[in-house]
Amino acid sequence: MSGETEMQLNLMKELGVPHPPHGEEQEFYQLVADGDVQGILGLREKYPGGVSQETEKGRLSDDPVRNEIYHLVANCTIITRRCIAAGMPQEDAYSLSDMFIRRADKCRSCEEVRRINDEMSLEFAGRMKRVHSRNVSPAVRQAMSVISDKLHTRLTAAQVAESVGYDRTYLAALFRRETGLSVTQYILEQRVNAAKSLIAGGISLSEISGLLGFSSQSHFCSRFRSVTGMTPGEFRRSLIGTISG
């Protein structure tokens, strides 16, 4: 048994969660870490009640909704660790984890929590699919690291190139060839992903625009919409709609 697997089983044991057949459980977590969205959907068809059936779950709370939330937290913890080990940046993984746990904490029915649990596994898998698709060079990997560290600043493609010590034109061409995005587009996508977590955490839009280096709240709203197809306010309302179900 690997150290990671033993850690997962110990966590489940500590939380009082009897696990389903070990093979199916490990298959699910491996599919998430591999970014295999279709595989997860296929496993869901095989186990329509979830890999861990309701009757197999341990009781962590006398309140059914809290019980579901605690199981979601345990599941999220394992998925987060597996994805980090498989290459997802820690900041991205923990931000995603925090967002889903905060959403679950506001749920008022078991069905809402289960829906968020499903969304969580698919979102992590989708992110991991993109991670695995980036067989990137050291130069691009360095650039991504700089962008992750400096999301709170008004970062430009030229500043990224200067930080990693490469010619701007060379880095721009290499980055686009290996990721399919320009450096500027990638910066924006990472900012928007961070903004989603902050919105889910209840941070005001004016604070978020300042925290992520946008020149103004209106500029933040405009750029957020260009990536997601909705304004930050609409995104916040969509979260509330999911919670109120």
mmCIF file of C-alpha atoms in Angstrom:
data_model
loop_
_atom_site.group_PDB
_atom_site.id
_atom_site.type_symbol
_atom_site.label_atom_id
_atom_site.label_comp_id
_atom_site.label_asym_id
_atom_site.label_seq_id
_atom_site.Cartn_x
_atom_site.Cartn_y
_atom_site.Cartn_z
ATOM 1 C CA MET A 1 0.000 0.000 0.000
ATOM 2 C CA SER A 2 1.392 3.402 -0.981
ATOM 3 C CA GLY A 3 1.872 6.145 1.593
ATOM 4 C CA GLU A 4 -0.748 8.293 -0.154
ATOM 5 C CA THR A 5 -3.311 5.472 -0.121
ATOM 6 C CA GLU A 6 -2.624 4.694 3.520
ATOM 7 C CA MET A 7 -3.023 8.376 4.374
ATOM 8 C CA GLN A 8 -6.400 8.454 2.621
ATOM 9 C CA LEU A 9 -7.648 5.349 4.411
ATOM 10 C CA ASN A 10 -6.461 6.662 7.768
ATOM 11 C CA LEU A 11 -8.294 9.935 7.158
ATOM 12 C CA MET A 12 -11.505 8.120 6.317
ATOM 13 C CA LYS A 13 -11.086 5.909 9.391
ATOM 14 C CA GLU A 14 -10.509 8.896 11.662
ATOM 15 C CA LEU A 15 -13.687 10.497 10.341
ATOM 16 C CA GLY A 16 -15.624 7.284 10.850
ATOM 17 C CA VAL A 17 -16.312 6.756 7.166
ATOM 18 C CA PRO A 18 -16.684 3.095 6.157
ATOM 19 C CA HIS A 19 -15.445 2.933 2.585
ATOM 20 C CA PRO A 20 -16.921 1.153 -0.415
ATOM 21 C CA PRO A 21 -14.946 -1.557 -2.243
ATOM 22 C CA HIS A 22 -11.371 -0.321 -2.251
ATOM 23 C CA GLY A 23 -10.889 -0.737 -5.997
ATOM 24 C CA GLU A 24 -13.827 1.490 -6.937
ATOM 25 C CA GLU A 25 -12.849 4.150 -4.424
ATOM 26 C CA GLN A 26 -9.274 4.296 -5.681
ATOM 27 C CA GLU A 27 -10.452 4.246 -9.289
ATOM 28 C CA PHE A 28 -12.553 7.351 -8.628
ATOM 29 C CA TYR A 29 -9.708 9.314 -7.023
ATOM 30 C CA GLN A 30 -7.319 8.258 -9.772
ATOM 31 C CA LEU A 31 -9.762 9.393 -12.451
ATOM 32 C CA VAL A 32 -9.953 12.836 -10.822
ATOM 33 C CA ALA A 33 -6.161 13.107 -10.560
ATOM 34 C CA ASP A 34 -5.814 11.958 -14.183
ATOM 35 C CA GLY A 35 -8.305 14.579 -15.362
ATOM 36 C CA ASP A 36 -10.505 11.852 -16.843
ATOM 37 C CA VAL A 37 -13.887 13.604 -16.862
ATOM 38 C CA GLN A 38 -15.514 10.981 -19.087
ATOM 39 C CA GLY A 39 -14.257 8.219 -16.824
ATOM 40 C CA ILE A 40 -15.866 9.902 -13.815
ATOM 41 C CA LEU A 41 -19.161 10.242 -15.655
ATOM 42 C CA GLY A 42 -18.949 6.570 -16.580
ATOM 43 C CA LEU A 43 -18.301 5.592 -12.972
ATOM 44 C CA ARG A 44 -21.251 7.727 -11.930
ATOM 45 C CA GLU A 45 -23.488 5.750 -14.279
ATOM 46 C CA LYS A 46 -22.163 2.538 -12.761
ATOM 47 C CA TYR A 47 -22.827 3.852 -9.238
ATOM 48 C CA PRO A 48 -25.757 6.293 -9.644
ATOM 49 C CA GLY A 49 -25.864 6.872 -5.881
ATOM 50 C CA GLY A 50 -22.181 7.732 -5.846
ATOM 51 C CA VAL A 51 -19.080 5.624 -5.329
ATOM 52 C CA SER A 52 -19.861 5.693 -1.623
ATOM 53 C CA GLN A 53 -23.499 4.660 -1.270
ATOM 54 C CA GLU A 54 -25.587 6.485 1.297
ATOM 55 C CA THR A 55 -26.135 3.286 3.300
ATOM 56 C CA GLU A 56 -22.384 2.744 3.544
ATOM 57 C CA LYS A 57 -21.589 6.181 4.953
ATOM 58 C CA GLY A 58 -20.717 6.589 8.578
ATOM 59 C CA ARG A 59 -22.723 8.977 10.720
ATOM 60 C CA LEU A 60 -20.568 11.991 11.518
ATOM 61 C CA SER A 61 -23.493 14.122 12.696
ATOM 62 C CA ASP A 62 -27.061 13.516 13.818
ATOM 63 C CA ASP A 63 -28.076 16.278 11.415
ATOM 64 C CA PRO A 64 -28.361 14.741 7.903
ATOM 65 C CA VAL A 65 -27.200 17.889 6.106
ATOM 66 C CA ARG A 66 -24.183 18.365 8.375
ATOM 67 C CA ASN A 67 -23.403 14.688 7.879
ATOM 68 C CA GLU A 68 -23.313 15.187 4.091
ATOM 69 C CA ILE A 69 -21.149 18.292 4.481
ATOM 70 C CA TYR A 70 -18.611 16.442 6.634
ATOM 71 C CA HIS A 71 -18.380 13.702 4.007
ATOM 72 C CA LEU A 72 -17.880 16.332 1.317
ATOM 73 C CA VAL A 73 -15.030 17.856 3.331
ATOM 74 C CA ALA A 74 -13.371 14.442 3.677
ATOM 75 C CA ASN A 75 -13.774 13.800 -0.047
ATOM 76 C CA CYS A 76 -12.483 17.270 -0.912
ATOM 77 C CA THR A 77 -9.431 16.810 1.322
ATOM 78 C CA ILE A 78 -8.425 13.606 -0.433
ATOM 79 C CA ILE A 79 -9.067 15.001 -3.916
ATOM 80 C CA THR A 80 -7.071 18.149 -3.127
ATOM 81 C CA ARG A 81 -4.078 16.124 -1.927
ATOM 82 C CA ARG A 82 -4.212 13.782 -4.897
ATOM 83 C CA CYS A 83 -4.399 16.656 -7.376
ATOM 84 C CA ILE A 84 -1.494 18.531 -5.774
ATOM 85 C CA ALA A 85 0.575 15.347 -5.890
ATOM 86 C CA ALA A 86 -0.350 14.986 -9.579
ATOM 87 C CA GLY A 87 0.839 18.482 -10.466
ATOM 88 C CA MET A 88 -1.884 21.008 -9.658
ATOM 89 C CA PRO A 89 -0.400 24.177 -8.098
ATOM 90 C CA GLN A 90 -1.109 24.199 -4.357
ATOM 91 C CA GLU A 91 -2.633 27.683 -4.436
ATOM 92 C CA ASP A 92 -5.091 26.635 -7.154
ATOM 93 C CA ALA A 93 -6.021 23.390 -5.388
ATOM 94 C CA TYR A 94 -6.580 24.982 -1.990
ATOM 95 C CA SER A 95 -8.539 27.900 -3.456
ATOM 96 C CA LEU A 96 -10.799 25.462 -5.287
ATOM 97 C CA SER A 97 -11.195 23.360 -2.147
ATOM 98 C CA ASP A 98 -12.083 26.408 -0.040
ATOM 99 C CA MET A 99 -14.652 27.572 -2.586
ATOM 100 C CA PHE A 100 -16.559 24.279 -2.615
ATOM 101 C CA ILE A 101 -16.427 23.833 1.162
ATOM 102 C CA ARG A 102 -17.799 27.362 1.663
ATOM 103 C CA ARG A 103 -20.592 26.651 -0.789
ATOM 104 C CA ALA A 104 -21.442 23.390 0.975
ATOM 105 C CA ASP A 105 -21.448 25.101 4.355
ATOM 106 C CA LYS A 106 -24.404 27.231 3.223
ATOM 107 C CA CYS A 107 -26.488 24.306 1.978
ATOM 108 C CA ARG A 108 -29.853 23.506 3.527
ATOM 109 C CA SER A 109 -30.525 20.068 2.030
ATOM 110 C CA CYS A 110 -28.649 16.838 1.429
ATOM 111 C CA GLU A 111 -29.400 17.063 -2.286
ATOM 112 C CA GLU A 112 -27.648 20.437 -2.533
ATOM 113 C CA VAL A 113 -24.525 19.081 -0.843
ATOM 114 C CA ARG A 114 -24.447 16.036 -3.106
ATOM 115 C CA ARG A 115 -24.794 18.242 -6.176
ATOM 116 C CA ILE A 116 -21.869 20.386 -5.026
ATOM 117 C CA ASN A 117 -19.851 17.234 -4.296
ATOM 118 C CA ASP A 118 -20.411 16.125 -7.889
ATOM 119 C CA GLU A 119 -19.500 19.572 -9.224
ATOM 120 C CA MET A 120 -16.346 19.557 -7.115
ATOM 121 C CA SER A 121 -15.019 16.273 -8.482
ATOM 122 C CA LEU A 122 -15.731 17.304 -12.080
ATOM 123 C CA GLU A 123 -14.177 20.767 -11.610
ATOM 124 C CA PHE A 124 -11.001 19.283 -10.112
ATOM 125 C CA ALA A 125 -10.875 16.725 -12.931
ATOM 126 C CA GLY A 126 -11.338 19.452 -15.541
ATOM 127 C CA ARG A 127 -8.507 21.467 -14.025
ATOM 128 C CA MET A 128 -6.283 18.362 -13.923
ATOM 129 C CA LYS A 129 -7.026 17.673 -17.584
ATOM 130 C CA ARG A 130 -5.603 21.089 -18.400
ATOM 131 C CA VAL A 131 -2.616 20.481 -16.104
ATOM 132 C CA HIS A 132 -1.771 17.222 -17.869
ATOM 133 C CA SER A 133 -2.205 18.790 -21.292
ATOM 134 C CA ARG A 134 0.524 21.284 -20.496
ATOM 135 C CA ASN A 135 3.675 19.413 -21.351
ATOM 136 C CA VAL A 136 5.474 22.704 -21.076
ATOM 137 C CA SER A 137 9.080 23.786 -21.250
ATOM 138 C CA PRO A 138 10.997 25.148 -18.230
ATOM 139 C CA ALA A 139 10.591 28.693 -19.605
ATOM 140 C CA VAL A 140 6.803 28.461 -19.737
ATOM 141 C CA ARG A 141 6.681 26.697 -16.374
ATOM 142 C CA GLN A 142 8.716 29.545 -14.853
ATOM 143 C CA ALA A 143 6.387 32.083 -16.424
ATOM 144 C CA MET A 144 3.339 30.299 -14.983
ATOM 145 C CA SER A 145 4.968 30.311 -11.545
ATOM 146 C CA VAL A 146 5.660 34.055 -11.748
ATOM 147 C CA ILE A 147 2.060 34.700 -12.784
ATOM 148 C CA SER A 148 0.726 32.597 -9.892
ATOM 149 C CA ASP A 149 2.905 34.487 -7.411
ATOM 150 C CA LYS A 150 1.995 37.948 -8.741
ATOM 151 C CA LEU A 151 -1.725 37.748 -9.441
ATOM 152 C CA HIS A 152 -2.281 40.592 -6.985
ATOM 153 C CA THR A 153 -0.278 43.017 -9.156
ATOM 154 C CA ARG A 154 -0.985 44.713 -12.488
ATOM 155 C CA LEU A 155 1.212 42.204 -14.251
ATOM 156 C CA THR A 156 2.041 42.517 -17.953
ATOM 157 C CA ALA A 157 3.488 40.038 -20.436
ATOM 158 C CA ALA A 158 6.639 42.155 -20.619
ATOM 159 C CA GLN A 159 7.100 41.996 -16.851
ATOM 160 C CA VAL A 160 6.667 38.219 -16.894
ATOM 161 C CA ALA A 161 9.334 37.874 -19.598
ATOM 162 C CA GLU A 162 11.688 40.120 -17.651
ATOM 163 C CA SER A 163 11.114 38.141 -14.444
ATOM 164 C CA VAL A 164 12.069 34.830 -16.054
ATOM 165 C CA GLY A 165 14.923 36.297 -18.086
ATOM 166 C CA TYR A 166 13.627 35.602 -21.602
ATOM 167 C CA ASP A 167 13.065 37.845 -24.593
ATOM 168 C CA ARG A 168 9.434 38.949 -24.647
ATOM 169 C CA THR A 169 8.812 37.938 -28.265
ATOM 170 C CA TYR A 170 10.439 34.536 -27.797
ATOM 171 C CA LEU A 171 8.476 33.811 -24.591
ATOM 172 C CA ALA A 172 5.212 34.993 -26.131
ATOM 173 C CA ALA A 173 5.578 32.643 -29.117
ATOM 174 C CA LEU A 174 6.663 29.715 -26.920
ATOM 175 C CA PHE A 175 3.859 30.279 -24.411
ATOM 176 C CA ARG A 176 1.174 30.397 -27.097
ATOM 177 C CA ARG A 177 2.540 27.322 -28.869
ATOM 178 C CA GLU A 178 2.613 25.239 -25.685
ATOM 179 C CA THR A 179 -0.576 26.448 -23.964
ATOM 180 C CA GLY A 180 -2.767 27.772 -26.754
ATOM 181 C CA LEU A 181 -3.028 31.082 -24.902
ATOM 182 C CA SER A 182 -1.126 34.328 -24.955
ATOM 183 C CA VAL A 183 0.620 35.319 -21.745
ATOM 184 C CA THR A 184 -1.948 38.091 -21.288
ATOM 185 C CA GLN A 185 -4.861 35.690 -21.764
ATOM 186 C CA TYR A 186 -3.365 33.243 -19.284
ATOM 187 C CA ILE A 187 -2.898 36.000 -16.686
ATOM 188 C CA LEU A 188 -6.537 36.992 -17.108
ATOM 189 C CA GLU A 189 -7.811 33.401 -16.796
ATOM 190 C CA GLN A 190 -5.818 32.903 -13.595
ATOM 191 C CA ARG A 191 -7.138 36.163 -12.164
ATOM 192 C CA VAL A 192 -10.706 35.181 -12.983
ATOM 193 C CA ASN A 193 -10.242 31.741 -11.393
ATOM 194 C CA ALA A 194 -8.936 33.431 -8.251
ATOM 195 C CA ALA A 195 -11.834 35.900 -8.355
ATOM 196 C CA LYS A 196 -14.354 33.049 -8.450
ATOM 197 C CA SER A 197 -12.975 31.682 -5.187
ATOM 198 C CA LEU A 198 -13.043 35.129 -3.577
ATOM 199 C CA ILE A 199 -16.621 35.742 -4.750
ATOM 200 C CA ALA A 200 -17.693 32.387 -3.296
ATOM 201 C CA GLY A 201 -16.013 33.430 -0.056
ATOM 202 C CA GLY A 202 -18.193 36.517 0.205
ATOM 203 C CA ILE A 203 -15.533 39.141 -0.601
ATOM 204 C CA SER A 204 -16.920 42.349 -2.098
ATOM 205 C CA LEU A 205 -16.325 43.055 -5.781
ATOM 206 C CA SER A 206 -14.484 46.290 -5.022
ATOM 207 C CA GLU A 207 -12.085 44.424 -2.724
ATOM 208 C CA ILE A 208 -11.532 41.684 -5.298
ATOM 209 C CA SER A 209 -10.743 44.153 -8.068
ATOM 210 C CA GLY A 210 -8.104 45.729 -5.840
ATOM 211 C CA LEU A 211 -6.701 42.419 -4.578
ATOM 212 C CA LEU A 212 -6.203 41.093 -8.100
ATOM 213 C CA GLY A 213 -4.656 44.187 -9.641
ATOM 214 C CA PHE A 214 -7.537 45.409 -11.820
ATOM 215 C CA SER A 215 -7.520 49.140 -12.481
ATOM 216 C CA SER A 216 -11.136 49.541 -11.320
ATOM 217 C CA GLN A 217 -14.226 47.561 -10.384
ATOM 218 C CA SER A 218 -15.774 48.236 -13.791
ATOM 219 C CA HIS A 219 -12.614 46.957 -15.500
ATOM 220 C CA PHE A 220 -12.735 43.827 -13.312
ATOM 221 C CA CYS A 221 -16.403 43.219 -14.188
ATOM 222 C CA SER A 222 -15.732 43.674 -17.887
ATOM 223 C CA ARG A 223 -12.768 41.284 -17.952
ATOM 224 C CA PHE A 224 -14.567 38.717 -15.779
ATOM 225 C CA ARG A 225 -17.461 38.703 -18.234
ATOM 226 C CA SER A 226 -15.150 38.312 -21.218
ATOM 227 C CA VAL A 227 -13.891 35.020 -19.748
ATOM 228 C CA THR A 228 -17.012 33.566 -18.114
ATOM 229 C CA GLY A 229 -19.862 35.067 -20.119
ATOM 230 C CA MET A 230 -21.377 36.562 -16.981
ATOM 231 C CA THR A 231 -20.639 39.483 -14.682
ATOM 232 C CA PRO A 232 -19.218 38.863 -11.192
ATOM 233 C CA GLY A 233 -22.625 39.799 -9.763
ATOM 234 C CA GLU A 234 -24.348 37.241 -11.982
ATOM 235 C CA PHE A 235 -21.782 34.643 -10.956
ATOM 236 C CA ARG A 236 -22.445 35.381 -7.281
ATOM 237 C CA ARG A 237 -26.185 35.054 -7.848
ATOM 238 C CA SER A 238 -25.650 31.743 -9.623
ATOM 239 C CA LEU A 239 -23.928 30.439 -6.501
ATOM 240 C CA ILE A 240 -26.832 31.607 -4.358
ATOM 241 C CA GLY A 241 -29.215 29.905 -6.779
ATOM 242 C CA THR A 242 -27.290 26.656 -6.421
ATOM 243 C CA ILE A 243 -27.424 26.933 -2.633
ATOM 244 C CA SER A 244 -31.139 27.775 -2.500
ATOM 245 C CA GLY A 245 -31.712 25.016 -5.073
#
